[in-house]
PDB file of C-alpha atoms in Angstrom:
ATOM      1  CA  MET A1069       0.000   0.000   0.000  1.00  0.00           C
ATOM      2  CA  ALA A1070       2.602   2.480  -1.186  1.00  0.00           C
ATOM      3  CA  GLY A1071       1.975   5.969   0.158  1.00  0.00           C
ATOM      4  CA  GLU A1072      -0.696   4.652   2.492  1.00  0.00           C
ATOM      5  CA  VAL A1073       1.484   3.955   5.546  1.00  0.00           C
ATOM      6  CA  ASP A1074       2.235   6.557   8.210  1.00  0.00           C
ATOM      7  CA  VAL A1075       5.354   5.188   9.896  1.00  0.00           C
ATOM      8  CA  ALA A1076       5.334   7.723  12.761  1.00  0.00           C
ATOM      9  CA  VAL A1077       1.770   6.798  13.699  1.00  0.00           C
ATOM     10  CA  ALA A1078       2.548   3.077  13.397  1.00  0.00           C
ATOM     11  CA  VAL A1079       5.487   3.560  15.793  1.00  0.00           C
ATOM     12  CA  CYS A1080       3.116   5.162  18.341  1.00  0.00           C
ATOM     13  CA  PHE A1081       0.767   2.184  18.090  1.00  0.00           C
ATOM     14  CA  VAL A1082       3.647  -0.277  18.401  1.00  0.00           C
ATOM     15  CA  ALA A1083       4.972   1.558  21.476  1.00  0.00           C
ATOM     16  CA  GLY A1084       1.735   0.679  23.259  1.00  0.00           C
ATOM     17  CA  SER A1085       0.722  -2.549  21.594  1.00  0.00           C
ATOM     18  CA  ALA A1086       3.960  -4.509  21.431  1.00  0.00           C
ATOM     19  CA  THR A1087       5.484  -3.353  24.717  1.00  0.00           C
ATOM     20  CA  VAL A1088       2.442  -3.370  27.002  1.00  0.00           C
ATOM     21  CA  GLY A1089      -0.736  -4.460  25.235  1.00  0.00           C
ATOM     22  CA  ALA A1090       0.164  -7.846  23.736  1.00  0.00           C
ATOM     23  CA  PRO A1091       1.949  -9.103  26.869  1.00  0.00           C
ATOM     24  CA  LEU A1092      -0.983  -7.874  29.004  1.00  0.00           C
ATOM     25  CA  GLY A1093      -3.486  -9.589  26.714  1.00  0.00           C
ATOM     26  CA  THR A1094      -1.623 -12.888  26.829  1.00  0.00           C
ATOM     27  CA  TYR A1095      -1.504 -12.663  30.643  1.00  0.00           C
ATOM     28  CA  LEU A1096      -5.246 -11.961  30.835  1.00  0.00           C
ATOM     29  CA  LEU A1097      -5.841 -14.902  28.494  1.00  0.00           C
ATOM     30  CA  ARG A1098      -4.538 -17.191  31.245  1.00  0.00           C
ATOM     31  CA  ILE A1099      -6.766 -15.812  33.994  1.00  0.00           C
ATOM     32  CA  MET A1100     -10.051 -14.716  32.335  1.00  0.00           C
ATOM     33  CA  PRO A1101     -12.924 -17.065  31.421  1.00  0.00           C
ATOM     34  CA  ILE A1102     -13.266 -17.573  27.656  1.00  0.00           C
ATOM     35  CA  ARG A1103     -16.929 -16.509  27.662  1.00  0.00           C
ATOM     36  CA  LEU A1104     -16.054 -13.182  29.270  1.00  0.00           C
ATOM     37  CA  LEU A1105     -13.224 -12.655  26.775  1.00  0.00           C
ATOM     38  CA  ALA A1106     -15.549 -13.421  23.866  1.00  0.00           C
ATOM     39  CA  GLY A1107     -18.205 -11.060  25.217  1.00  0.00           C
ATOM     40  CA  VAL A1108     -15.839  -8.119  25.707  1.00  0.00           C
ATOM     41  CA  PHE A1109     -14.192  -8.718  22.347  1.00  0.00           C
ATOM     42  CA  SER A1110     -17.538  -8.907  20.563  1.00  0.00           C
ATOM     43  CA  LEU A1111     -18.659  -5.581  22.058  1.00  0.00           C
ATOM     44  CA  VAL A1112     -15.474  -3.859  20.885  1.00  0.00           C
ATOM     45  CA  MET A1113     -15.877  -5.369  17.419  1.00  0.00           C
ATOM     46  CA  LEU A1114     -19.550  -4.362  17.278  1.00  0.00           C
ATOM     47  CA  ALA A1115     -18.691  -0.740  18.106  1.00  0.00           C
ATOM     48  CA  THR A1116     -15.941  -0.831  15.500  1.00  0.00           C
ATOM     49  CA  ALA A1117     -18.278  -2.231  12.835  1.00  0.00           C
ATOM     50  CA  VAL A1118     -20.890   0.448  13.500  1.00  0.00           C
ATOM     51  CA  HIS A1119     -18.273   3.186  13.203  1.00  0.00           C
ATOM     52  CA  LEU A1120     -16.875   1.776   9.967  1.00  0.00           C
ATOM     53  CA  VAL A1121     -20.250   1.294   8.284  1.00  0.00           C
ATOM     54  CA  ALA A1122     -21.945   4.473   9.528  1.00  0.00           C
ATOM     55  CA  GLY A1123     -18.868   6.702   9.861  1.00  0.00           C
ATOM     56  CA  ASP A1124     -17.666   9.590   7.757  1.00  0.00           C
ATOM     57  CA  ALA A1125     -16.557   9.237   4.184  1.00  0.00           C
ATOM     58  CA  GLU A1126     -13.022  10.100   3.074  1.00  0.00           C
ATOM     59  CA  ALA A1127     -10.984  12.054   5.591  1.00  0.00           C
ATOM     60  CA  PRO A1128      -8.270  14.650   4.964  1.00  0.00           C
ATOM     61  CA  GLY A1129      -5.393  12.901   6.767  1.00  0.00           C
ATOM     62  CA  ARG A1130      -3.441  13.949   9.810  1.00  0.00           C
ATOM     63  CA  GLY A1131      -1.741  17.194  10.716  1.00  0.00           C
ATOM     64  CA  GLU A1132       1.092  17.506  13.202  1.00  0.00           C
ATOM     65  CA  LEU A1133       1.412  14.910  15.945  1.00  0.00           C
ATOM     66  CA  THR A1134       0.953  16.674  19.261  1.00  0.00           C
ATOM     67  CA  VAL A1135       1.976  15.206  22.607  1.00  0.00           C
ATOM     68  CA  GLY A1136      -1.695  14.594  23.407  1.00  0.00           C
ATOM     69  CA  THR A1137      -2.247  12.781  20.121  1.00  0.00           C
ATOM     70  CA  VAL A1138       0.845  10.632  20.627  1.00  0.00           C
ATOM     71  CA  VAL A1139      -0.362   9.678  24.124  1.00  0.00           C
ATOM     72  CA  ALA A1140      -3.793   8.796  22.692  1.00  0.00           C
ATOM     73  CA  LEU A1141      -2.197   6.697  19.935  1.00  0.00           C
ATOM     74  CA  VAL A1142      -0.031   4.815  22.430  1.00  0.00           C
ATOM     75  CA  ALA A1143      -3.160   4.182  24.556  1.00  0.00           C
ATOM     76  CA  VAL A1144      -5.005   2.873  21.489  1.00  0.00           C
ATOM     77  CA  GLY A1145      -1.947   0.696  20.832  1.00  0.00           C
ATOM     78  CA  VAL A1146      -2.210  -0.736  24.356  1.00  0.00           C
ATOM     79  CA  LEU A1147      -5.900  -1.531  23.771  1.00  0.00           C
ATOM     80  CA  ALA A1148      -5.204  -3.041  20.342  1.00  0.00           C
ATOM     81  CA  GLY A1149      -2.315  -5.104  21.694  1.00  0.00           C
ATOM     82  CA  THR A1150      -4.351  -6.302  24.664  1.00  0.00           C
ATOM     83  CA  LEU A1151      -7.215  -7.405  22.412  1.00  0.00           C
ATOM     84  CA  SER A1152      -4.732  -8.974  20.039  1.00  0.00           C
ATOM     85  CA  GLY A1153      -3.113 -10.883  22.903  1.00  0.00           C
ATOM     86  CA  LEU A1154      -6.462 -12.101  24.251  1.00  0.00           C
ATOM     87  CA  PRO A1155      -8.290 -13.795  21.379  1.00  0.00           C
ATOM     88  CA  GLY A1156      -5.450 -13.341  18.904  1.00  0.00           C
ATOM     89  CA  VAL A1157      -7.401 -10.846  16.814  1.00  0.00           C
ATOM     90  CA  GLY A1158      -8.333  -7.238  17.257  1.00  0.00           C
ATOM     91  CA  GLY A1159      -5.386  -5.024  16.452  1.00  0.00           C
ATOM     92  CA  GLY A1160      -6.682  -3.945  13.071  1.00  0.00           C
ATOM     93  CA  GLY A1161     -10.242  -3.758  14.348  1.00  0.00           C
ATOM     94  CA  VAL A1162      -9.121  -1.131  16.857  1.00  0.00           C
ATOM     95  CA  ILE A1163      -6.314   0.658  15.014  1.00  0.00           C
ATOM     96  CA  VAL A1164      -8.162   1.181  11.719  1.00  0.00           C
ATOM     97  CA  PRO A1165     -11.142   3.087  13.169  1.00  0.00           C
ATOM     98  CA  ALA A1166      -8.939   4.876  15.718  1.00  0.00           C
ATOM     99  CA  THR A1167      -6.775   6.404  12.996  1.00  0.00           C
ATOM    100  CA  GLY A1168      -9.905   7.591  11.250  1.00  0.00           C
ATOM    101  CA  MET A1169     -11.448   9.058  14.415  1.00  0.00           C
ATOM    102  CA  LEU A1170      -8.300  10.513  16.002  1.00  0.00           C
ATOM    103  CA  LEU A1171      -6.339  11.556  12.939  1.00  0.00           C
ATOM    104  CA  GLY A1172      -8.774  11.812  10.054  1.00  0.00           C
ATOM    105  CA  PHE A1173      -7.043   9.080   8.045  1.00  0.00           C
ATOM    106  CA  SER A1174      -8.662   7.724   4.917  1.00  0.00           C
ATOM    107  CA  GLN A1175      -9.601   4.038   5.029  1.00  0.00           C
ATOM    108  CA  HIS A1176      -6.592   3.243   2.842  1.00  0.00           C
ATOM    109  CA  GLN A1177      -4.169   5.107   5.139  1.00  0.00           C
ATOM    110  CA  ALA A1178      -5.731   3.516   8.221  1.00  0.00           C
ATOM    111  CA  GLN A1179      -5.414  -0.014   6.863  1.00  0.00           C
ATOM    112  CA  GLY A1180      -1.881   0.472   5.561  1.00  0.00           C
ATOM    113  CA  THR A1181      -0.652   1.944   8.849  1.00  0.00           C
ATOM    114  CA  SER A1182      -2.443  -0.755  10.831  1.00  0.00           C
ATOM    115  CA  LEU A1183      -0.764  -3.520   8.818  1.00  0.00           C
ATOM    116  CA  LEU A1184       2.665  -2.156   9.734  1.00  0.00           C
ATOM    117  CA  ALA A1185       1.825  -1.867  13.443  1.00  0.00           C
ATOM    118  CA  ILE A1186       0.267  -5.331  13.583  1.00  0.00           C
ATOM    119  CA  VAL A1187       3.504  -7.017  12.462  1.00  0.00           C
ATOM    120  CA  PHE A1188       5.219  -5.958  15.682  1.00  0.00           C
ATOM    121  CA  THR A1189       2.167  -6.487  17.883  1.00  0.00           C
ATOM    122  CA  ALA A1190       1.691 -10.047  16.618  1.00  0.00           C
ATOM    123  CA  THR A1191       5.390 -10.772  17.108  1.00  0.00           C
ATOM    124  CA  ALA A1192       5.298  -9.596  20.726  1.00  0.00           C
ATOM    125  CA  GLY A1193       2.174 -11.625  21.508  1.00  0.00           C
ATOM    126  CA  THR A1194       3.595 -14.696  19.816  1.00  0.00           C
ATOM    127  CA  ILE A1195       6.824 -14.523  21.828  1.00  0.00           C
ATOM    128  CA  VAL A1196       4.885 -14.400  25.099  1.00  0.00           C
ATOM    129  CA  ASN A1197       2.585 -17.229  23.989  1.00  0.00           C
ATOM    130  CA  LEU A1198       5.585 -19.326  22.902  1.00  0.00           C
ATOM    131  CA  ARG A1199       7.072 -18.924  26.378  1.00  0.00           C
ATOM    132  CA  ASN A1200       3.755 -20.037  27.876  1.00  0.00           C
ATOM    133  CA  GLN A1201       3.555 -23.020  25.503  1.00  0.00           C
ATOM    134  CA  ARG A1202       0.337 -21.817  23.866  1.00  0.00           C
ATOM    135  CA  VAL A1203       1.524 -21.918  20.260  1.00  0.00           C
ATOM    136  CA  ARG A1204       1.207 -24.774  17.808  1.00  0.00           C
ATOM    137  CA  LEU A1205       4.223 -23.700  15.799  1.00  0.00           C
ATOM    138  CA  VAL A1206       3.598 -25.627  12.565  1.00  0.00           C
ATOM    139  CA  ASP A1207      -0.057 -24.559  12.454  1.00  0.00           C
ATOM    140  CA  GLY A1208       0.930 -20.957  13.173  1.00  0.00           C
ATOM    141  CA  LEU A1209       3.585 -20.933  10.462  1.00  0.00           C
ATOM    142  CA  LEU A1210       1.172 -22.409   7.918  1.00  0.00           C
ATOM    143  CA  ALA A1211      -1.477 -19.836   8.820  1.00  0.00           C
ATOM    144  CA  GLY A1212       1.186 -17.129   8.654  1.00  0.00           C
ATOM    145  CA  VAL A1213       2.164 -18.083   5.105  1.00  0.00           C
ATOM    146  CA  GLY A1214      -1.485 -17.873   4.099  1.00  0.00           C
ATOM    147  CA  GLY A1215      -1.816 -14.591   5.964  1.00  0.00           C
ATOM    148  CA  VAL A1216       1.134 -13.031   4.157  1.00  0.00           C
ATOM    149  CA  ALA A1217      -0.215 -14.125   0.771  1.00  0.00           C
ATOM    150  CA  GLY A1218      -3.692 -12.869   1.654  1.00  0.00           C
ATOM    151  CA  SER A1219      -2.335  -9.591   2.963  1.00  0.00           C
ATOM    152  CA  LEU A1220      -0.372  -8.936  -0.212  1.00  0.00           C
ATOM    153  CA  ALA A1221      -3.364  -9.763  -2.416  1.00  0.00           C
ATOM    154  CA  GLY A1222      -5.793  -7.863  -0.201  1.00  0.00           C
ATOM    155  CA  SER A1223      -3.591  -4.769  -0.099  1.00  0.00           C
ATOM    156  CA  ARG A1224      -3.387  -4.675  -3.889  1.00  0.00           C
ATOM    157  CA  LEU A1225      -7.132  -5.193  -4.164  1.00  0.00           C
ATOM    158  CA  ALA A1226      -7.858  -2.503  -1.557  1.00  0.00           C
ATOM    159  CA  LEU A1227      -5.947   0.111  -3.527  1.00  0.00           C
ATOM    160  CA  GLY A1228      -8.455  -0.302  -6.357  1.00  0.00           C
ATOM    161  CA  VAL A1229     -11.519   0.167  -4.151  1.00  0.00           C
ATOM    162  CA  VAL A1230     -13.027   3.545  -3.229  1.00  0.00           C
ATOM    163  CA  GLY A1231     -12.277   4.369   0.432  1.00  0.00           C
ATOM    164  CA  ARG A1232     -15.907   4.552   1.572  1.00  0.00           C
ATOM    165  CA  SER A1233     -16.714   1.191  -0.029  1.00  0.00           C
ATOM    166  CA  LEU A1234     -13.626  -0.311   1.573  1.00  0.00           C
ATOM    167  CA  SER A1235     -14.722   1.005   4.968  1.00  0.00           C
ATOM    168  CA  ILE A1236     -18.186  -0.524   4.590  1.00  0.00           C
ATOM    169  CA  VAL A1237     -16.831  -3.920   3.486  1.00  0.00           C
ATOM    170  CA  PHE A1238     -14.304  -3.925   6.349  1.00  0.00           C
ATOM    171  CA  GLY A1239     -17.096  -2.908   8.743  1.00  0.00           C
ATOM    172  CA  PHE A1240     -19.275  -5.836   7.703  1.00  0.00           C
ATOM    173  CA  LEU A1241     -16.352  -8.247   8.085  1.00  0.00           C
ATOM    174  CA  VAL A1242     -15.764  -6.906  11.594  1.00  0.00           C
ATOM    175  CA  LEU A1243     -19.497  -7.303  12.267  1.00  0.00           C
ATOM    176  CA  LEU A1244     -19.267 -10.989  11.314  1.00  0.00           C
ATOM    177  CA  VAL A1245     -16.409 -11.393  13.805  1.00  0.00           C
ATOM    178  CA  ALA A1246     -18.530  -9.667  16.469  1.00  0.00           C
ATOM    179  CA  VAL A1247     -21.508 -11.950  15.817  1.00  0.00           C
ATOM    180  CA  ARG A1248     -19.310 -15.048  16.025  1.00  0.00           C
ATOM    181  CA  SER A1249     -17.802 -13.817  19.292  1.00  0.00           C
ATOM    182  CA  PHE A1250     -21.289 -13.158  20.727  1.00  0.00           C
ATOM    183  CA  TYR A1251     -22.173 -16.745  19.800  1.00  0.00           C
ATOM    184  CA  VAL A1252     -19.086 -18.046  21.635  1.00  0.00           C
ATOM    185  CA  ALA A1253     -19.912 -15.894  24.672  1.00  0.00           C
ATOM    186  CA  LEU A1254     -23.529 -17.036  24.847  1.00  0.00           C
ATOM    187  CA  ARG A1255     -23.349 -20.738  23.968  1.00  0.00           C
ATOM    188  CA  PRO A1256     -23.673 -23.191  26.831  1.00  0.00           C
TER     189      PRO A1256
END
């Protein structure tokens, strides 16, 4: 997604997500009941989906990064990393709408910047989970290969889609994740 990645903003997210959020999420994964995790996660994803589908159209992009904005981005990174460390998903579902709401990023900029930040967040969470023997390495590597291929294809495809349409499609995908998580939280 050439030209669609804001490295400075991604670094702010990584400062919170990889250093605090992902390790915190993997710790909470050990002590919290799975139904509670699924319920909290589904509520966050539902709010995200609503924002993406009903939110503003194209945004102008960010101005200067103030100290307050950097602190907010690091806090969003902590939340994204924590959610990512809990169910293993959530970084993009938090970072993408946050960059739109806090910085006025277009959907393309938000997704490109999120992809960069997620690399480091996922690495941090994986290291902690490896230490806690919660990783099936071969399965993870196979899924990772598929994820890289899908990410490359999806990024190319996304560049050809109008930002508002991309936001709506992403919002509905996040909604499907929320519905599945509600199901997990409510099933006996």
